[in-house]
């Protein structure tokens, strides 16, 4: 599903009215006719839809993901993914614990445009490098990053992360997938190249590295990178299911 299929940002257009529009064949902005006979779309709402389309077309042409992040309901942020897939930065952090004011970030991996980069504490994990990694991203994607990864980085490095953010934990829950990242991956058939390790293992590996075990760091980095790369597979899978449930099936009914 693409942004151009969406009318839900418009004041007066909820999920039911949007599905009614799709059911009448108005599945894209281009297909909208202000004279369309759809329950819930009177003259005022039609004018609002036209105004939104005019603004949104310009914003989309400019690649302004932040505009759509503001306009879309937070639960519909997944709809931005298809348009900004190649400019999405997937990232995941490892830490020495769960308290961002007491514990440390040890590694951060980023995956964007087919390339994966890992920053390591004591080597190249700095506020400047973090800003550089996020600079080219139109959209960020994490798993539980809104509550963990983002505040941890902001507190630890005094950076502000204001790029639109798709936390995949929430759309996954929407399609009935709950629990941690690894169980969800298994349910979706997303494979891993190496055995799983726990958060406790990640802390242990970092402590072993601090004591001089370079192989422990290699294992930790490999684990962190795989988490990050698999986020793209997770985003693809979850958004495909939502597309089938929300958009593809919509013309078969009025959404009530």
mmCIF file of C-alpha atoms in Angstrom:
data_model
loop_
_atom_site.group_PDB
_atom_site.id
_atom_site.type_symbol
_atom_site.label_atom_id
_atom_site.label_comp_id
_atom_site.label_asym_id
_atom_site.label_seq_id
_atom_site.Cartn_x
_atom_site.Cartn_y
_atom_site.Cartn_z
ATOM 1 C CA UNK A 1 0.000 0.000 0.000
ATOM 2 C CA UNK A 2 1.283 3.437 -0.920
ATOM 3 C CA UNK A 3 0.644 6.867 0.510
ATOM 4 C CA UNK A 4 -1.282 7.765 -2.667
ATOM 5 C CA UNK A 5 -3.952 5.205 -1.734
ATOM 6 C CA UNK A 6 -4.692 6.972 1.548
ATOM 7 C CA UNK A 7 -7.425 9.457 2.401
ATOM 8 C CA UNK A 8 -7.434 8.911 6.152
ATOM 9 C CA UNK A 9 -5.299 12.013 6.947
ATOM 10 C CA UNK A 10 -8.199 14.216 5.839
ATOM 11 C CA UNK A 11 -10.381 15.704 8.574
ATOM 12 C CA UNK A 12 -13.747 13.969 8.440
ATOM 13 C CA UNK A 13 -12.414 10.825 6.749
ATOM 14 C CA UNK A 14 -12.129 7.860 9.087
ATOM 15 C CA UNK A 15 -11.429 4.231 8.313
ATOM 16 C CA UNK A 16 -15.018 3.511 7.284
ATOM 17 C CA UNK A 17 -15.284 6.437 4.866
ATOM 18 C CA UNK A 18 -11.886 5.644 3.386
ATOM 19 C CA UNK A 19 -12.943 2.054 2.737
ATOM 20 C CA UNK A 20 -16.170 3.279 1.158
ATOM 21 C CA UNK A 21 -14.109 5.433 -1.205
ATOM 22 C CA UNK A 22 -11.977 2.427 -2.134
ATOM 23 C CA UNK A 23 -15.116 0.346 -2.588
ATOM 24 C CA UNK A 24 -16.352 2.850 -5.162
ATOM 25 C CA UNK A 25 -13.091 2.582 -7.085
ATOM 26 C CA UNK A 26 -11.468 5.697 -5.619
ATOM 27 C CA UNK A 27 -8.298 3.834 -4.694
ATOM 28 C CA UNK A 28 -5.811 6.614 -5.507
ATOM 29 C CA UNK A 29 -5.696 10.378 -5.217
ATOM 30 C CA UNK A 30 -5.801 10.607 -8.995
ATOM 31 C CA UNK A 31 -9.105 8.723 -9.068
ATOM 32 C CA UNK A 32 -10.857 11.112 -6.681
ATOM 33 C CA UNK A 33 -13.841 12.987 -8.101
ATOM 34 C CA UNK A 34 -15.425 15.615 -5.799
ATOM 35 C CA UNK A 35 -18.796 14.567 -7.151
ATOM 36 C CA UNK A 36 -18.400 10.946 -6.064
ATOM 37 C CA UNK A 37 -21.456 9.587 -4.282
ATOM 38 C CA UNK A 38 -20.032 8.093 -1.087
ATOM 39 C CA UNK A 39 -21.712 8.156 2.294
ATOM 40 C CA UNK A 40 -19.775 10.476 4.587
ATOM 41 C CA UNK A 41 -18.255 12.517 1.759
ATOM 42 C CA UNK A 42 -20.273 15.698 1.484
ATOM 43 C CA UNK A 43 -19.221 18.959 -0.121
ATOM 44 C CA UNK A 44 -17.085 20.080 2.827
ATOM 45 C CA UNK A 45 -15.245 16.778 3.097
ATOM 46 C CA UNK A 46 -14.755 16.620 -0.662
ATOM 47 C CA UNK A 47 -13.178 20.086 -0.566
ATOM 48 C CA UNK A 48 -10.879 18.970 2.239
ATOM 49 C CA UNK A 49 -9.861 15.889 0.261
ATOM 50 C CA UNK A 50 -9.021 18.027 -2.775
ATOM 51 C CA UNK A 51 -6.966 20.413 -0.640
ATOM 52 C CA UNK A 52 -5.122 17.531 0.982
ATOM 53 C CA UNK A 53 -4.336 15.915 -2.373
ATOM 54 C CA UNK A 54 -2.947 19.157 -3.788
ATOM 55 C CA UNK A 55 -0.642 19.627 -0.797
ATOM 56 C CA UNK A 56 0.274 15.953 -0.493
ATOM 57 C CA UNK A 57 1.305 15.621 -4.132
ATOM 58 C CA UNK A 58 3.832 18.421 -3.706
ATOM 59 C CA UNK A 59 5.097 17.016 -0.416
ATOM 60 C CA UNK A 60 5.457 13.534 -1.865
ATOM 61 C CA UNK A 61 7.317 14.868 -4.877
ATOM 62 C CA UNK A 62 9.706 16.575 -2.442
ATOM 63 C CA UNK A 63 10.177 13.340 -0.484
ATOM 64 C CA UNK A 64 8.820 15.021 2.656
ATOM 65 C CA UNK A 65 8.214 12.006 4.886
ATOM 66 C CA UNK A 66 7.940 14.265 7.938
ATOM 67 C CA UNK A 67 4.793 15.858 6.504
ATOM 68 C CA UNK A 68 3.040 12.509 6.156
ATOM 69 C CA UNK A 69 4.295 11.441 9.577
ATOM 70 C CA UNK A 70 2.481 14.461 11.021
ATOM 71 C CA UNK A 71 -0.663 14.050 8.960
ATOM 72 C CA UNK A 72 -1.272 10.303 9.288
ATOM 73 C CA UNK A 73 -2.708 8.791 12.486
ATOM 74 C CA UNK A 74 0.138 7.177 14.423
ATOM 75 C CA UNK A 75 -1.401 3.726 13.951
ATOM 76 C CA UNK A 76 -1.246 4.175 10.170
ATOM 77 C CA UNK A 77 2.432 5.138 9.951
ATOM 78 C CA UNK A 78 3.139 1.774 8.305
ATOM 79 C CA UNK A 79 1.574 3.217 5.132
ATOM 80 C CA UNK A 80 4.671 5.401 4.644
ATOM 81 C CA UNK A 81 6.929 2.374 4.302
ATOM 82 C CA UNK A 82 6.334 1.424 0.672
ATOM 83 C CA UNK A 83 7.069 4.939 -0.591
ATOM 84 C CA UNK A 84 10.178 5.391 1.545
ATOM 85 C CA UNK A 85 11.431 1.805 1.624
ATOM 86 C CA UNK A 86 14.834 2.554 0.097
ATOM 87 C CA UNK A 87 15.354 5.608 2.332
ATOM 88 C CA UNK A 88 14.406 3.691 5.478
ATOM 89 C CA UNK A 89 17.157 3.257 8.047
ATOM 90 C CA UNK A 90 16.679 0.101 10.115
ATOM 91 C CA UNK A 91 18.643 0.187 13.347
ATOM 92 C CA UNK A 92 19.126 -1.744 16.569
ATOM 93 C CA UNK A 93 21.246 -1.185 19.666
ATOM 94 C CA UNK A 94 22.942 -3.381 22.221
ATOM 95 C CA UNK A 95 23.507 -2.136 25.769
ATOM 96 C CA UNK A 96 24.899 -3.157 29.133
ATOM 97 C CA UNK A 97 21.422 -2.988 30.688
ATOM 98 C CA UNK A 98 17.952 -1.486 30.448
ATOM 99 C CA UNK A 99 18.462 1.879 32.184
ATOM 100 C CA UNK A 100 19.498 4.617 29.744
ATOM 101 C CA UNK A 101 20.731 6.816 32.607
ATOM 102 C CA UNK A 102 22.954 4.171 34.156
ATOM 103 C CA UNK A 103 23.855 1.683 31.440
ATOM 104 C CA UNK A 104 25.866 2.126 28.239
ATOM 105 C CA UNK A 105 25.233 1.562 24.560
ATOM 106 C CA UNK A 106 27.812 -0.932 23.301
ATOM 107 C CA UNK A 107 27.019 -1.347 19.585
ATOM 108 C CA UNK A 108 24.566 0.177 17.119
ATOM 109 C CA UNK A 109 23.902 -1.347 13.709
ATOM 110 C CA UNK A 110 22.217 0.394 10.778
ATOM 111 C CA UNK A 111 20.854 -1.152 7.591
ATOM 112 C CA UNK A 112 19.881 1.078 4.684
ATOM 113 C CA UNK A 113 19.945 0.642 0.928
ATOM 114 C CA UNK A 114 21.395 -2.860 1.221
ATOM 115 C CA UNK A 115 24.375 -1.698 3.300
ATOM 116 C CA UNK A 116 24.934 -2.481 6.979
ATOM 117 C CA UNK A 117 27.122 -0.387 9.284
ATOM 118 C CA UNK A 118 27.991 -1.059 12.926
ATOM 119 C CA UNK A 119 29.364 1.488 15.391
ATOM 120 C CA UNK A 120 31.186 0.221 18.485
ATOM 121 C CA UNK A 121 31.623 1.974 21.833
ATOM 122 C CA UNK A 122 35.195 3.133 22.375
ATOM 123 C CA UNK A 123 35.890 3.047 18.634
ATOM 124 C CA UNK A 124 33.505 4.978 16.411
ATOM 125 C CA UNK A 125 30.228 5.168 18.348
ATOM 126 C CA UNK A 126 29.883 8.935 18.793
ATOM 127 C CA UNK A 127 27.111 11.522 18.565
ATOM 128 C CA UNK A 128 28.574 12.802 15.292
ATOM 129 C CA UNK A 129 28.584 9.373 13.690
ATOM 130 C CA UNK A 130 25.015 8.730 14.858
ATOM 131 C CA UNK A 131 23.847 11.984 13.280
ATOM 132 C CA UNK A 132 25.618 11.041 10.058
ATOM 133 C CA UNK A 133 23.895 7.655 9.940
ATOM 134 C CA UNK A 134 20.446 9.171 10.421
ATOM 135 C CA UNK A 135 21.021 12.153 8.114
ATOM 136 C CA UNK A 136 20.094 10.423 4.836
ATOM 137 C CA UNK A 137 17.085 8.544 6.196
ATOM 138 C CA UNK A 138 13.511 9.556 5.396
ATOM 139 C CA UNK A 139 12.127 6.948 7.790
ATOM 140 C CA UNK A 140 13.545 5.003 10.733
ATOM 141 C CA UNK A 141 12.435 1.460 11.544
ATOM 142 C CA UNK A 142 13.014 -0.430 14.784
ATOM 143 C CA UNK A 143 11.418 -3.055 16.969
ATOM 144 C CA UNK A 144 10.406 -1.505 20.298
ATOM 145 C CA UNK A 145 12.651 1.409 19.433
ATOM 146 C CA UNK A 146 10.173 4.090 20.487
ATOM 147 C CA UNK A 147 10.436 2.932 24.096
ATOM 148 C CA UNK A 148 14.021 1.650 24.111
ATOM 149 C CA UNK A 149 16.490 2.351 21.291
ATOM 150 C CA UNK A 150 15.592 5.983 20.574
ATOM 151 C CA UNK A 151 15.441 7.284 24.178
ATOM 152 C CA UNK A 152 18.588 5.303 25.011
ATOM 153 C CA UNK A 153 20.544 6.963 22.210
ATOM 154 C CA UNK A 154 19.129 10.414 22.903
ATOM 155 C CA UNK A 155 20.045 10.218 26.587
ATOM 156 C CA UNK A 156 23.429 8.562 26.130
ATOM 157 C CA UNK A 157 24.696 10.819 23.350
ATOM 158 C CA UNK A 158 22.660 13.994 23.794
ATOM 159 C CA UNK A 159 21.250 13.742 20.272
ATOM 160 C CA UNK A 160 17.757 14.507 19.031
ATOM 161 C CA UNK A 161 16.287 11.828 16.778
ATOM 162 C CA UNK A 162 13.326 13.447 15.028
ATOM 163 C CA UNK A 163 13.187 11.470 11.782
ATOM 164 C CA UNK A 164 9.774 9.808 11.242
ATOM 165 C CA UNK A 165 9.868 6.480 13.057
ATOM 166 C CA UNK A 166 8.086 3.223 12.307
ATOM 167 C CA UNK A 167 8.246 1.025 15.405
ATOM 168 C CA UNK A 168 7.414 -2.387 13.952
ATOM 169 C CA UNK A 169 6.276 -3.786 17.280
ATOM 170 C CA UNK A 170 2.947 -1.981 16.919
ATOM 171 C CA UNK A 171 1.918 -2.986 13.388
ATOM 172 C CA UNK A 172 3.064 -6.517 14.267
ATOM 173 C CA UNK A 173 0.654 -6.515 17.215
ATOM 174 C CA UNK A 174 -2.063 -5.252 14.909
ATOM 175 C CA UNK A 175 -1.827 -8.437 12.860
ATOM 176 C CA UNK A 176 -1.721 -10.659 15.935
ATOM 177 C CA UNK A 177 2.041 -11.023 16.379
ATOM 178 C CA UNK A 178 3.130 -10.352 19.948
ATOM 179 C CA UNK A 179 6.200 -11.072 22.020
ATOM 180 C CA UNK A 180 9.817 -10.431 21.193
ATOM 181 C CA UNK A 181 11.503 -10.003 17.821
ATOM 182 C CA UNK A 182 12.834 -13.577 17.617
ATOM 183 C CA UNK A 183 9.501 -15.395 18.147
ATOM 184 C CA UNK A 184 7.838 -13.106 15.616
ATOM 185 C CA UNK A 185 10.582 -13.815 13.083
ATOM 186 C CA UNK A 186 10.054 -17.555 13.544
ATOM 187 C CA UNK A 187 6.306 -17.207 13.082
ATOM 188 C CA UNK A 188 6.856 -15.298 9.840
ATOM 189 C CA UNK A 189 9.504 -17.723 8.580
ATOM 190 C CA UNK A 190 12.370 -15.218 8.731
ATOM 191 C CA UNK A 191 15.575 -17.235 9.053
ATOM 192 C CA UNK A 192 18.747 -16.462 10.969
ATOM 193 C CA UNK A 193 22.260 -17.540 10.011
ATOM 194 C CA UNK A 194 23.455 -18.008 13.579
ATOM 195 C CA UNK A 195 21.974 -19.304 16.867
ATOM 196 C CA UNK A 196 19.988 -16.793 18.857
ATOM 197 C CA UNK A 197 21.534 -15.104 21.883
ATOM 198 C CA UNK A 198 19.693 -13.272 24.634
ATOM 199 C CA UNK A 199 20.100 -9.741 25.935
ATOM 200 C CA UNK A 200 21.959 -11.233 28.878
ATOM 201 C CA UNK A 201 24.327 -12.961 26.452
ATOM 202 C CA UNK A 202 24.910 -9.604 24.738
ATOM 203 C CA UNK A 203 25.976 -8.060 28.044
ATOM 204 C CA UNK A 204 28.234 -11.043 28.784
ATOM 205 C CA UNK A 205 29.882 -10.814 25.368
ATOM 206 C CA UNK A 206 30.627 -7.133 25.869
ATOM 207 C CA UNK A 207 32.188 -7.798 29.285
ATOM 208 C CA UNK A 208 34.340 -10.530 27.760
ATOM 209 C CA UNK A 209 35.445 -8.109 25.041
ATOM 210 C CA UNK A 210 36.376 -5.533 27.671
ATOM 211 C CA UNK A 211 38.602 -8.212 29.196
ATOM 212 C CA UNK A 212 40.383 -8.646 25.866
ATOM 213 C CA UNK A 213 38.318 -11.246 23.992
ATOM 214 C CA UNK A 214 38.068 -9.907 20.442
ATOM 215 C CA UNK A 215 36.021 -12.902 19.307
ATOM 216 C CA UNK A 216 33.344 -11.958 21.819
ATOM 217 C CA UNK A 217 32.991 -8.584 20.098
ATOM 218 C CA UNK A 218 32.805 -10.259 16.699
ATOM 219 C CA UNK A 219 29.953 -12.441 17.956
ATOM 220 C CA UNK A 220 28.126 -9.470 19.479
ATOM 221 C CA UNK A 221 28.479 -7.380 16.317
ATOM 222 C CA UNK A 222 27.322 -10.265 14.146
ATOM 223 C CA UNK A 223 24.247 -10.731 16.335
ATOM 224 C CA UNK A 224 23.474 -6.998 16.326
ATOM 225 C CA UNK A 225 23.852 -6.767 12.556
ATOM 226 C CA UNK A 226 21.570 -9.738 11.965
ATOM 227 C CA UNK A 227 18.906 -8.179 14.180
ATOM 228 C CA UNK A 228 19.091 -5.030 12.084
ATOM 229 C CA UNK A 229 19.050 -6.698 8.671
ATOM 230 C CA UNK A 230 16.105 -8.858 9.701
ATOM 231 C CA UNK A 231 14.112 -5.733 10.545
ATOM 232 C CA UNK A 232 13.757 -5.097 6.825
ATOM 233 C CA UNK A 233 12.363 -8.587 6.270
ATOM 234 C CA UNK A 234 10.002 -7.994 9.187
ATOM 235 C CA UNK A 235 8.836 -4.658 7.782
ATOM 236 C CA UNK A 236 8.249 -6.198 4.365
ATOM 237 C CA UNK A 237 6.238 -9.077 5.835
ATOM 238 C CA UNK A 238 4.146 -7.058 8.277
ATOM 239 C CA UNK A 239 3.310 -4.316 5.782
ATOM 240 C CA UNK A 240 2.358 -6.913 3.166
ATOM 241 C CA UNK A 241 -0.119 -8.520 5.590
ATOM 242 C CA UNK A 242 -1.555 -5.129 6.535
ATOM 243 C CA UNK A 243 -1.852 -4.229 2.871
ATOM 244 C CA UNK A 244 -3.871 -7.392 2.266
ATOM 245 C CA UNK A 245 -6.070 -6.787 5.288
ATOM 246 C CA UNK A 246 -6.616 -3.032 5.001
ATOM 247 C CA UNK A 247 -6.428 -2.150 1.325
ATOM 248 C CA UNK A 248 -6.562 -5.107 -1.041
ATOM 249 C CA UNK A 249 -9.664 -6.573 0.558
ATOM 250 C CA UNK A 250 -11.427 -3.224 0.998
ATOM 251 C CA UNK A 251 -13.290 -3.025 -2.353
ATOM 252 C CA UNK A 252 -15.167 -6.207 -1.460
ATOM 253 C CA UNK A 253 -17.104 -4.398 1.255
ATOM 254 C CA UNK A 254 -17.979 -1.012 2.623
ATOM 255 C CA UNK A 255 -15.768 -1.351 5.697
ATOM 256 C CA UNK A 256 -18.630 -1.229 8.212
#
